Backbone as numpy.savetxt, mean C-alpha at the origin, in Angstrom:
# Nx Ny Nz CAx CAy CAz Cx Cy Cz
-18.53 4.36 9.62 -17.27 4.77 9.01 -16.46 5.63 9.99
-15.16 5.21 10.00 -14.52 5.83 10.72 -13.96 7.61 10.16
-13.33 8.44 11.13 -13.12 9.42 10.40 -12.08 9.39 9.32
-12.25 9.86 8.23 -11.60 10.01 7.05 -10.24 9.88 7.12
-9.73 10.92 8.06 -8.19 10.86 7.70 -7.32 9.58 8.80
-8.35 8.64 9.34 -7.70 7.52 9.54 -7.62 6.25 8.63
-8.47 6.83 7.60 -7.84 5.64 6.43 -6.68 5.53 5.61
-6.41 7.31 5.27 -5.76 7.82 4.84 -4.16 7.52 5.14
-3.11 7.05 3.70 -1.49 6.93 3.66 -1.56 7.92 3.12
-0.97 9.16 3.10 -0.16 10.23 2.64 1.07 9.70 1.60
0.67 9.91 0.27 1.61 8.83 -0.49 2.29 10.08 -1.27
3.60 9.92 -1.64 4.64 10.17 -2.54 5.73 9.52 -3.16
5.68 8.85 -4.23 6.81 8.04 -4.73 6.98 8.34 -6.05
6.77 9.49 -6.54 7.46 10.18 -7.83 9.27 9.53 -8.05
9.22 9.92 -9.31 10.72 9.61 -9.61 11.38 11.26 -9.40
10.74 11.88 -8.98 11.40 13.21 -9.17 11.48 13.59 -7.22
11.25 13.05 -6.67 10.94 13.41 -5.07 11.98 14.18 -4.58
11.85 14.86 -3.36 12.98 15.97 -3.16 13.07 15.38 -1.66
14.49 16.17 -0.94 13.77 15.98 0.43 12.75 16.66 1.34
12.72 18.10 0.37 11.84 18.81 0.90 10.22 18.22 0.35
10.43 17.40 -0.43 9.17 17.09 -0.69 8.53 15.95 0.72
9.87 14.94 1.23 9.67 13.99 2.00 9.13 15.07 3.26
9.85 16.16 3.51 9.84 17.02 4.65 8.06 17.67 4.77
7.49 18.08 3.55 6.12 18.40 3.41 4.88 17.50 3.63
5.36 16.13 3.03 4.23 15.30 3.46 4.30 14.94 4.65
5.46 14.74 5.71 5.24 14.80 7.29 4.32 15.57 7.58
4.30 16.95 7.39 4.35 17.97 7.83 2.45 18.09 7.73
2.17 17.77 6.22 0.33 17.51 6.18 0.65 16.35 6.70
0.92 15.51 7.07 0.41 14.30 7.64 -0.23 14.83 9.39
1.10 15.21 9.88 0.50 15.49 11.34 -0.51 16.92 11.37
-0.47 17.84 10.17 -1.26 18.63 10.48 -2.90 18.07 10.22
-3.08 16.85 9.27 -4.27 16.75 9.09 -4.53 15.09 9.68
-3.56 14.79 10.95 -3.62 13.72 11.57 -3.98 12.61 10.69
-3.18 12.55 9.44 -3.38 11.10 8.63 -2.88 9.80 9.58
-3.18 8.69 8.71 -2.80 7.52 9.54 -1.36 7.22 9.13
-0.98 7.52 8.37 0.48 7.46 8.04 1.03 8.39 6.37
2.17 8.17 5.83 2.78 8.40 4.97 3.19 6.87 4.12
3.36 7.01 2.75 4.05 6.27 2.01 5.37 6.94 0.77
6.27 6.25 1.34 7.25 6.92 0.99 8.62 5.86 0.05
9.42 6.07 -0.41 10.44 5.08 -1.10 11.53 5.08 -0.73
12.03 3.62 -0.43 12.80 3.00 1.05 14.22 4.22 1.22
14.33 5.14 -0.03 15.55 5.71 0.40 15.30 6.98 1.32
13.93 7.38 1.67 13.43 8.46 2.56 13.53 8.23 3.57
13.38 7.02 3.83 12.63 6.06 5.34 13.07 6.96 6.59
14.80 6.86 6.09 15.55 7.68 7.76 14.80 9.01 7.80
15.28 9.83 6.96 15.09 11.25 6.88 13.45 11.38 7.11
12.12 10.27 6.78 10.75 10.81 7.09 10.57 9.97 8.54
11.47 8.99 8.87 11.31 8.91 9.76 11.53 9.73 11.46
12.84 10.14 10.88 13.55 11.58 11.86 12.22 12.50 11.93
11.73 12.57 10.84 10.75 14.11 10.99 9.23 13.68 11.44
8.94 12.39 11.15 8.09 11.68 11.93 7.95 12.12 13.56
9.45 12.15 14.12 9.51 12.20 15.52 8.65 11.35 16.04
7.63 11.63 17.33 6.81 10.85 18.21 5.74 10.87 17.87
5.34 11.89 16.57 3.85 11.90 16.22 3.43 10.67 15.89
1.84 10.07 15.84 1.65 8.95 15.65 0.65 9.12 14.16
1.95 8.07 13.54 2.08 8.42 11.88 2.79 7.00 11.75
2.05 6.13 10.42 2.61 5.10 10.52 3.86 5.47 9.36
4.62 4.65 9.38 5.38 5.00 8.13 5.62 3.91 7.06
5.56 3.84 5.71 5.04 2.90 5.07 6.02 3.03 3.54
6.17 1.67 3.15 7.33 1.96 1.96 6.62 0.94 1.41
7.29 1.07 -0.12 7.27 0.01 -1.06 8.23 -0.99 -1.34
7.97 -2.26 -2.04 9.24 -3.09 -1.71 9.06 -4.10 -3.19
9.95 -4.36 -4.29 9.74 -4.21 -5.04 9.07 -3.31 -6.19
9.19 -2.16 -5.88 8.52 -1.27 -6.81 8.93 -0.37 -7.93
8.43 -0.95 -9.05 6.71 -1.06 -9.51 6.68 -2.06 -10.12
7.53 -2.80 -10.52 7.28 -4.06 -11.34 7.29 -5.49 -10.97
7.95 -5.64 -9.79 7.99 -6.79 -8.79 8.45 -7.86 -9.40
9.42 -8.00 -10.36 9.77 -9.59 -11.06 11.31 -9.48 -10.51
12.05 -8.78 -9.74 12.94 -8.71 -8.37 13.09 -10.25 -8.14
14.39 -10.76 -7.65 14.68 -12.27 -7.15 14.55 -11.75 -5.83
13.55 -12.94 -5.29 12.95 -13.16 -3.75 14.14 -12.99 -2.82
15.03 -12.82 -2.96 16.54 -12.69 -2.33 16.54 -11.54 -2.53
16.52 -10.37 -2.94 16.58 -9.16 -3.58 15.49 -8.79 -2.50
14.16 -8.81 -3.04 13.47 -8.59 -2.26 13.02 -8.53 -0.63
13.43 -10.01 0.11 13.91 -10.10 1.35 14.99 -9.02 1.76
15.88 -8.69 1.11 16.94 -8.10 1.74 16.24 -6.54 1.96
15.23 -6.31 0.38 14.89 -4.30 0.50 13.82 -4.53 1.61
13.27 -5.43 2.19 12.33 -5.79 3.55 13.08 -5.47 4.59
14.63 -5.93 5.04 14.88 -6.28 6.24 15.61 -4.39 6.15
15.86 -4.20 5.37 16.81 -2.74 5.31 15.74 -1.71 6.19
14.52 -1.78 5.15 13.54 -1.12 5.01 13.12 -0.64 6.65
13.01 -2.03 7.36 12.18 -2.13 8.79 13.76 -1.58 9.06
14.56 -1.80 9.49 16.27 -1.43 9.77 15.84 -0.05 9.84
15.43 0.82 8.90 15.48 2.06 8.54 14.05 2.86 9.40
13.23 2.42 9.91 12.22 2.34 10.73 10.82 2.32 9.69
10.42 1.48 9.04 9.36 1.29 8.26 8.61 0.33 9.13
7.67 0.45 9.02 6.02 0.34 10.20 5.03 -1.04 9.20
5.42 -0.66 8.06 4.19 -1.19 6.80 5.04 -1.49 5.23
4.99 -2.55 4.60 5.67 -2.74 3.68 4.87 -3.17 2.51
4.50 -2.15 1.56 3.97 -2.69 0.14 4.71 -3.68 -0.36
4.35 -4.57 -0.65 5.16 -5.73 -1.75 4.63 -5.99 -2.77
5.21 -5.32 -4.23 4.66 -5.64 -5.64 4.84 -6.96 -5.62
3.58 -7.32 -5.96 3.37 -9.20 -6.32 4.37 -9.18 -7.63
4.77 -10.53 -7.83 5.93 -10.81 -8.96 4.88 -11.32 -10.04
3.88 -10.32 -10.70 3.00 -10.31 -11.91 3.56 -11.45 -12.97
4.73 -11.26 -13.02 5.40 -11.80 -14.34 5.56 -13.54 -14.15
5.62 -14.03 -12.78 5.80 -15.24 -12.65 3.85 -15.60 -12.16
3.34 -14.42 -11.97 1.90 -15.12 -11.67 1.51 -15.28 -13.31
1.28 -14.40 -13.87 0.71 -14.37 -15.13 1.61 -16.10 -16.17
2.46 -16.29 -15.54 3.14 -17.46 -16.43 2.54 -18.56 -15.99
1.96 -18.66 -14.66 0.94 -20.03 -14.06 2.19 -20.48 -13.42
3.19 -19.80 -12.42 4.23 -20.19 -11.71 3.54 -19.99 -10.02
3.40 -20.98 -9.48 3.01 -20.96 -8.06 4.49 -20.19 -6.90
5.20 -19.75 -7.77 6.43 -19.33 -6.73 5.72 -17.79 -6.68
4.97 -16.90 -7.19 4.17 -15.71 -6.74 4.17 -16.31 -5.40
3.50 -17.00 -4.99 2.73 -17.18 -3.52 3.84 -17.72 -2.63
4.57 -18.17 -2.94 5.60 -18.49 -1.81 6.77 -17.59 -1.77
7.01 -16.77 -2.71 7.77 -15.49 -2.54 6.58 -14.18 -1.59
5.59 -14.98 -1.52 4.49 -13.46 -0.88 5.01 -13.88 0.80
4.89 -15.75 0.97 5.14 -16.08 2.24 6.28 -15.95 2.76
7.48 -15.90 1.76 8.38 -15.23 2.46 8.31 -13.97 3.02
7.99 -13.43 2.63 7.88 -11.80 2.77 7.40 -11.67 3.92
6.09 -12.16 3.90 5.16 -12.23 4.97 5.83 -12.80 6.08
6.44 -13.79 6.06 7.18 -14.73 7.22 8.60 -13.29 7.68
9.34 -12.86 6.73 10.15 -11.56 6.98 9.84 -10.39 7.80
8.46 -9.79 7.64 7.99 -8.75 8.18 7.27 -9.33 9.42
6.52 -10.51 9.76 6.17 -10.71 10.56 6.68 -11.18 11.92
8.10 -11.41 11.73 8.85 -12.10 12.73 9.59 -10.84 13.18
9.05 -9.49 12.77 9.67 -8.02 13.12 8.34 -7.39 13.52
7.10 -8.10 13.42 6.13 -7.74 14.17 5.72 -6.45 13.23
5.93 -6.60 11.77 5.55 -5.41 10.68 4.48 -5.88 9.86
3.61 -4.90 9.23 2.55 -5.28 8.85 2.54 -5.49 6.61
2.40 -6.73 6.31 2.88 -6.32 4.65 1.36 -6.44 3.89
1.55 -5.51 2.84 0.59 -5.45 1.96 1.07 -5.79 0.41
0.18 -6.54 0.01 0.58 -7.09 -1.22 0.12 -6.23 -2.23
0.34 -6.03 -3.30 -0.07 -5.20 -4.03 0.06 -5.58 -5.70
-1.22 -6.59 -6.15 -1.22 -7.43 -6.97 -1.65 -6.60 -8.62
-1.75 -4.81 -8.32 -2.09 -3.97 -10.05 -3.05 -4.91 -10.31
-4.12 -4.02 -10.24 -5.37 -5.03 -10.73 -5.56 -4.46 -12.02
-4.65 -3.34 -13.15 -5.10 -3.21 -13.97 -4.40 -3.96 -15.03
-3.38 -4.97 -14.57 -2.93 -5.64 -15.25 -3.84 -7.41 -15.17
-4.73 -7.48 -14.60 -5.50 -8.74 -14.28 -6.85 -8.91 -14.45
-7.63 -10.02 -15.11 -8.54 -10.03 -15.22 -9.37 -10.09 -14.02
-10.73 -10.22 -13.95 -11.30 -10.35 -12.43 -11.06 -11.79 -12.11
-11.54 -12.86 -12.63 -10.97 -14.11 -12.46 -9.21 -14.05 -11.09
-8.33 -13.62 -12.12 -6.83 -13.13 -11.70 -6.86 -12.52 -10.57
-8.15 -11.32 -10.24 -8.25 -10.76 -9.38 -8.07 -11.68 -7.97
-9.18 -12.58 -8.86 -9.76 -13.16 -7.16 -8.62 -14.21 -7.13
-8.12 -14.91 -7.97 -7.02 -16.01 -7.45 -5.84 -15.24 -6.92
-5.05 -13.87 -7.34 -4.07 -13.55 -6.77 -4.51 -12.99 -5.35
-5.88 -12.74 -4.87 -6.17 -12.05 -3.76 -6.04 -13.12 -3.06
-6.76 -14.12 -3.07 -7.35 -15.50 -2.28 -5.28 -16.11 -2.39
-4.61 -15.78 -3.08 -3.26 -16.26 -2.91 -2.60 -15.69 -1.66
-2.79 -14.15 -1.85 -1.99 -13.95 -1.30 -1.91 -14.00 0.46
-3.71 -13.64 0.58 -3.96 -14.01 1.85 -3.86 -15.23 2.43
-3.87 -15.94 1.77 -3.36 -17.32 2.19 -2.15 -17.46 2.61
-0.83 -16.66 1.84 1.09 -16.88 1.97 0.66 -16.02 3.29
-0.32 -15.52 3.76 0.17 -14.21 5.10 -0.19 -12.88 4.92
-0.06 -12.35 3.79 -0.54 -10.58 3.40 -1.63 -10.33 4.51
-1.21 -9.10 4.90 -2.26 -8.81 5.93 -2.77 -7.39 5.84
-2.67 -7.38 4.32 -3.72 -6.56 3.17 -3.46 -7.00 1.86
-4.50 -6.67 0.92 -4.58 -6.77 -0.17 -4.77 -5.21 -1.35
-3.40 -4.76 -1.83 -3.65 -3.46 -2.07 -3.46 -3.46 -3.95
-4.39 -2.91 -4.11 -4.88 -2.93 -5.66 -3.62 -2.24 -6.65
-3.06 -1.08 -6.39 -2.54 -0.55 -7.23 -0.82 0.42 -6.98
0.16 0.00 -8.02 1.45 0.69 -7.13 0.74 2.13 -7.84
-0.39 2.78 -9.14 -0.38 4.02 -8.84 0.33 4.53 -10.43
1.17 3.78 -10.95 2.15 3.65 -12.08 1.39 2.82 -13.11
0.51 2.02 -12.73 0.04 1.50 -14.01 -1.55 2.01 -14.99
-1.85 1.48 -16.21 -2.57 2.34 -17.08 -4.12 2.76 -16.21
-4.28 2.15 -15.07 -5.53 2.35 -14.30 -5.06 1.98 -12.76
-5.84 2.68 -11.86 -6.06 2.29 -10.68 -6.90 1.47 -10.06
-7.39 1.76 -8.66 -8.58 1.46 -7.61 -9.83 1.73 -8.42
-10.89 0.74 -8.44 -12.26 0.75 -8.79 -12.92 0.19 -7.63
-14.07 0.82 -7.26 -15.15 0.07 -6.50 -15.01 -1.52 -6.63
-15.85 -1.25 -7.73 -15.90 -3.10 -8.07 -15.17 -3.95 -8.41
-13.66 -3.12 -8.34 -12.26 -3.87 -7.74 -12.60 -4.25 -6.30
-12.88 -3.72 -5.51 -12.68 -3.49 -4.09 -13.71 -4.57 -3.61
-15.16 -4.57 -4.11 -16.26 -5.33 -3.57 -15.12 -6.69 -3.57
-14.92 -7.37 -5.28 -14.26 -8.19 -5.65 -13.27 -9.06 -4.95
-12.59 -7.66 -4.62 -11.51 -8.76 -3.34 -11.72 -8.73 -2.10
-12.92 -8.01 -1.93 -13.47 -8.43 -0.40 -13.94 -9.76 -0.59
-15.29 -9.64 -1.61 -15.77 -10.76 -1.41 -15.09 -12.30 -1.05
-13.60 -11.94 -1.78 -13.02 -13.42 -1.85 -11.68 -13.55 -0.54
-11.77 -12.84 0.28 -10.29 -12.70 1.38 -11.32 -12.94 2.63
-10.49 -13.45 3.45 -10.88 -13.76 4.71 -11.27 -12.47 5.30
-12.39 -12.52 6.08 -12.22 -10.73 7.29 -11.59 -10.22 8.06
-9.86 -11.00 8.31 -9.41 -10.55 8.80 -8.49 -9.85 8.10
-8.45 -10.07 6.70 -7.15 -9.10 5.68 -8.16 -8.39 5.07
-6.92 -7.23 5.39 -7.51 -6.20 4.97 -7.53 -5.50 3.57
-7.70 -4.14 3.25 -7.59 -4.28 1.93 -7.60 -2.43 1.77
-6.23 -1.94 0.72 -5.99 -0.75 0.50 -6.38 -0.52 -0.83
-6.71 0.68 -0.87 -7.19 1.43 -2.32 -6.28 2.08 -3.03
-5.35 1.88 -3.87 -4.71 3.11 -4.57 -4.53 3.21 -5.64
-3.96 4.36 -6.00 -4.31 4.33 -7.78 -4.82 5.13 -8.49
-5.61 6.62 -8.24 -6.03 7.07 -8.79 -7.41 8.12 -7.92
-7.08 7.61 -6.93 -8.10 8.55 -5.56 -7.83 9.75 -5.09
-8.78 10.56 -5.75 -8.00 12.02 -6.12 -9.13 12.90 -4.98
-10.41 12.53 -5.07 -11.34 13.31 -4.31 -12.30 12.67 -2.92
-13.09 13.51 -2.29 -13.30 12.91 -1.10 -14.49 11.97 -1.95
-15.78 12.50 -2.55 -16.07 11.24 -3.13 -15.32 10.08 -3.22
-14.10 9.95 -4.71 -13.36 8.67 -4.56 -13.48 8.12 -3.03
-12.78 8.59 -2.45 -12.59 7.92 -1.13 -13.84 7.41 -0.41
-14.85 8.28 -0.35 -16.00 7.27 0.21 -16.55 6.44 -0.85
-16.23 6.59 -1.99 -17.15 5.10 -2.90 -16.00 3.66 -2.56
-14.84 4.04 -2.48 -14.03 3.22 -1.94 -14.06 2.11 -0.92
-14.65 3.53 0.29 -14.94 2.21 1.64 -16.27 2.50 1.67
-16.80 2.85 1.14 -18.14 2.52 0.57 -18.44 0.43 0.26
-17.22 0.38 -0.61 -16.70 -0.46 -1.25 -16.03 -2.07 -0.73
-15.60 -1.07 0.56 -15.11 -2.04 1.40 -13.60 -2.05 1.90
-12.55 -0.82 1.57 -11.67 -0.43 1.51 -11.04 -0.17 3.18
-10.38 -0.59 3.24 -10.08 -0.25 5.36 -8.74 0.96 5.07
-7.88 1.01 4.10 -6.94 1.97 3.39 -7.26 2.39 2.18
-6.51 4.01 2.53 -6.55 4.50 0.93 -5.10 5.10 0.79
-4.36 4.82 -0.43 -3.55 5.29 -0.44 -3.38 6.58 -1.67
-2.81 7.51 -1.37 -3.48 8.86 -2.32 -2.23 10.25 -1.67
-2.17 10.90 -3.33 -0.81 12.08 -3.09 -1.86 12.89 -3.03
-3.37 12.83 -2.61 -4.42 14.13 -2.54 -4.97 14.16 -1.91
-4.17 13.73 -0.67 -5.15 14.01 0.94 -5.04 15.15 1.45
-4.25 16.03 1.18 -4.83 17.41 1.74 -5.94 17.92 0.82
-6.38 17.99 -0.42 -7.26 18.51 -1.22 -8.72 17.95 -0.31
-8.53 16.37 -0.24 -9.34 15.33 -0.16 -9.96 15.81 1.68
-8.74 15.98 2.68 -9.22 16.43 4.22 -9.50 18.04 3.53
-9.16 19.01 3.19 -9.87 20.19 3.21 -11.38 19.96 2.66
-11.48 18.95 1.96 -13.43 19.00 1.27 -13.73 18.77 2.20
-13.24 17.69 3.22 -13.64 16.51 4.12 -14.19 17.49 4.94
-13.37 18.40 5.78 -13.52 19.37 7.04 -13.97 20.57 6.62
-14.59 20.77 5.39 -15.16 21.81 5.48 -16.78 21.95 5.42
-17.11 20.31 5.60 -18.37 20.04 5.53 -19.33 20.50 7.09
């Protein structure tokens, strides 16, 4: 296992966010050398400015939280997003057209994927596994890695449950080894986090990584 706070996104996407709030999570990010921040596309400039040269990825959401957004809509909060200097792009899967047995989920993922990748950016899909059965699990995982996702991330964090272990085994078991796969949702302590990539988790995304690096480093 690698050290802790390189799994670690420094996440904030409250509806209440400040800029001083965007200004604080920089600020633990480089003090506790996380691997990046996650933030909502209207921060991007301002956490990116304060980012400066530190090496901090910077990471947004895109469709979020409900993802039933027209794929046109969506393409466009992608291309702004990277415009604005975003590194990593969550993309809420469009639940509402998977759950109907509509195969356009997966070719709205390959757009995306085809969008961020031709900018040399990295996208994570983010399919709420507490809205899906395990069955669902494994077909929207095995979907999405297929359109391109080059992660598979469980939770925007907003819905009635998060990240579980045996979420995590689940969509390992069924994704190729080269996609990867983020935890979020509800990862509050350094436990959580190691049953996680315990689990099989290569990201965690979590608003309690300073709680989570002070247990970590005081061991």
């Amino acid at each position: 296992m690698s050290e802790i706070n390189l799994y670690l996104e420094h996440t904030n996407l409250k509806p209440v966010i400040t800029d001083k709030d965007i200004d604080k999570l920089v600020a633990e990010a480089k003090e506790f050398k996380l691997f990046g921040i996650c933030v909502p596309t209207f921060w991007l400039k301002r956490a990116k400015r304060e980012i400066g040269d530190a090496d901090i990825s910077l990471v947004t959401v895109i469709g979020f939280p409900l993802g039933y957004q027209l794929t046109e809509t969506r393409l466009e909060e992608i291309k702004h997003a990277i415009a604005m200097g975003a590194d990593e792009l969550d993309l809420v899967m469009n639940i509402s057209a998977f759950k109907s047995g509509m195969e356009w989920f997966k070719i709205d993922i390959a757009k995306a994927a085809k969008c961020c990748h031709e900018q040399q950016k990295i996208l994570k899909v983010i399919i709420e596994t507490a809205y899906l059965t395990d069955e669902e699990i494994v077909k929207a995982s095995r979907a999405a890695a297929d359109a391109g996702a080059d992660f598979i991330k469980t939770s925007t964090g907003l819905a009635p449950a998060g990240a579980t272990p045996e979420h995590i085994k689940l969509i390992k078991q069924n994704i190729p080894s080269s996609t990867g796969i983020k935890a979020s949702g509800g990862i509050k302590t350094l436990a959580d986090v190691k049953a996680m990539i315990d689990a099989g988790a290569d990201r965690i995304g979590t608003s309690s990584s300073v709680a989570i690096m002070k247990d970590y480093l005081s061991f």
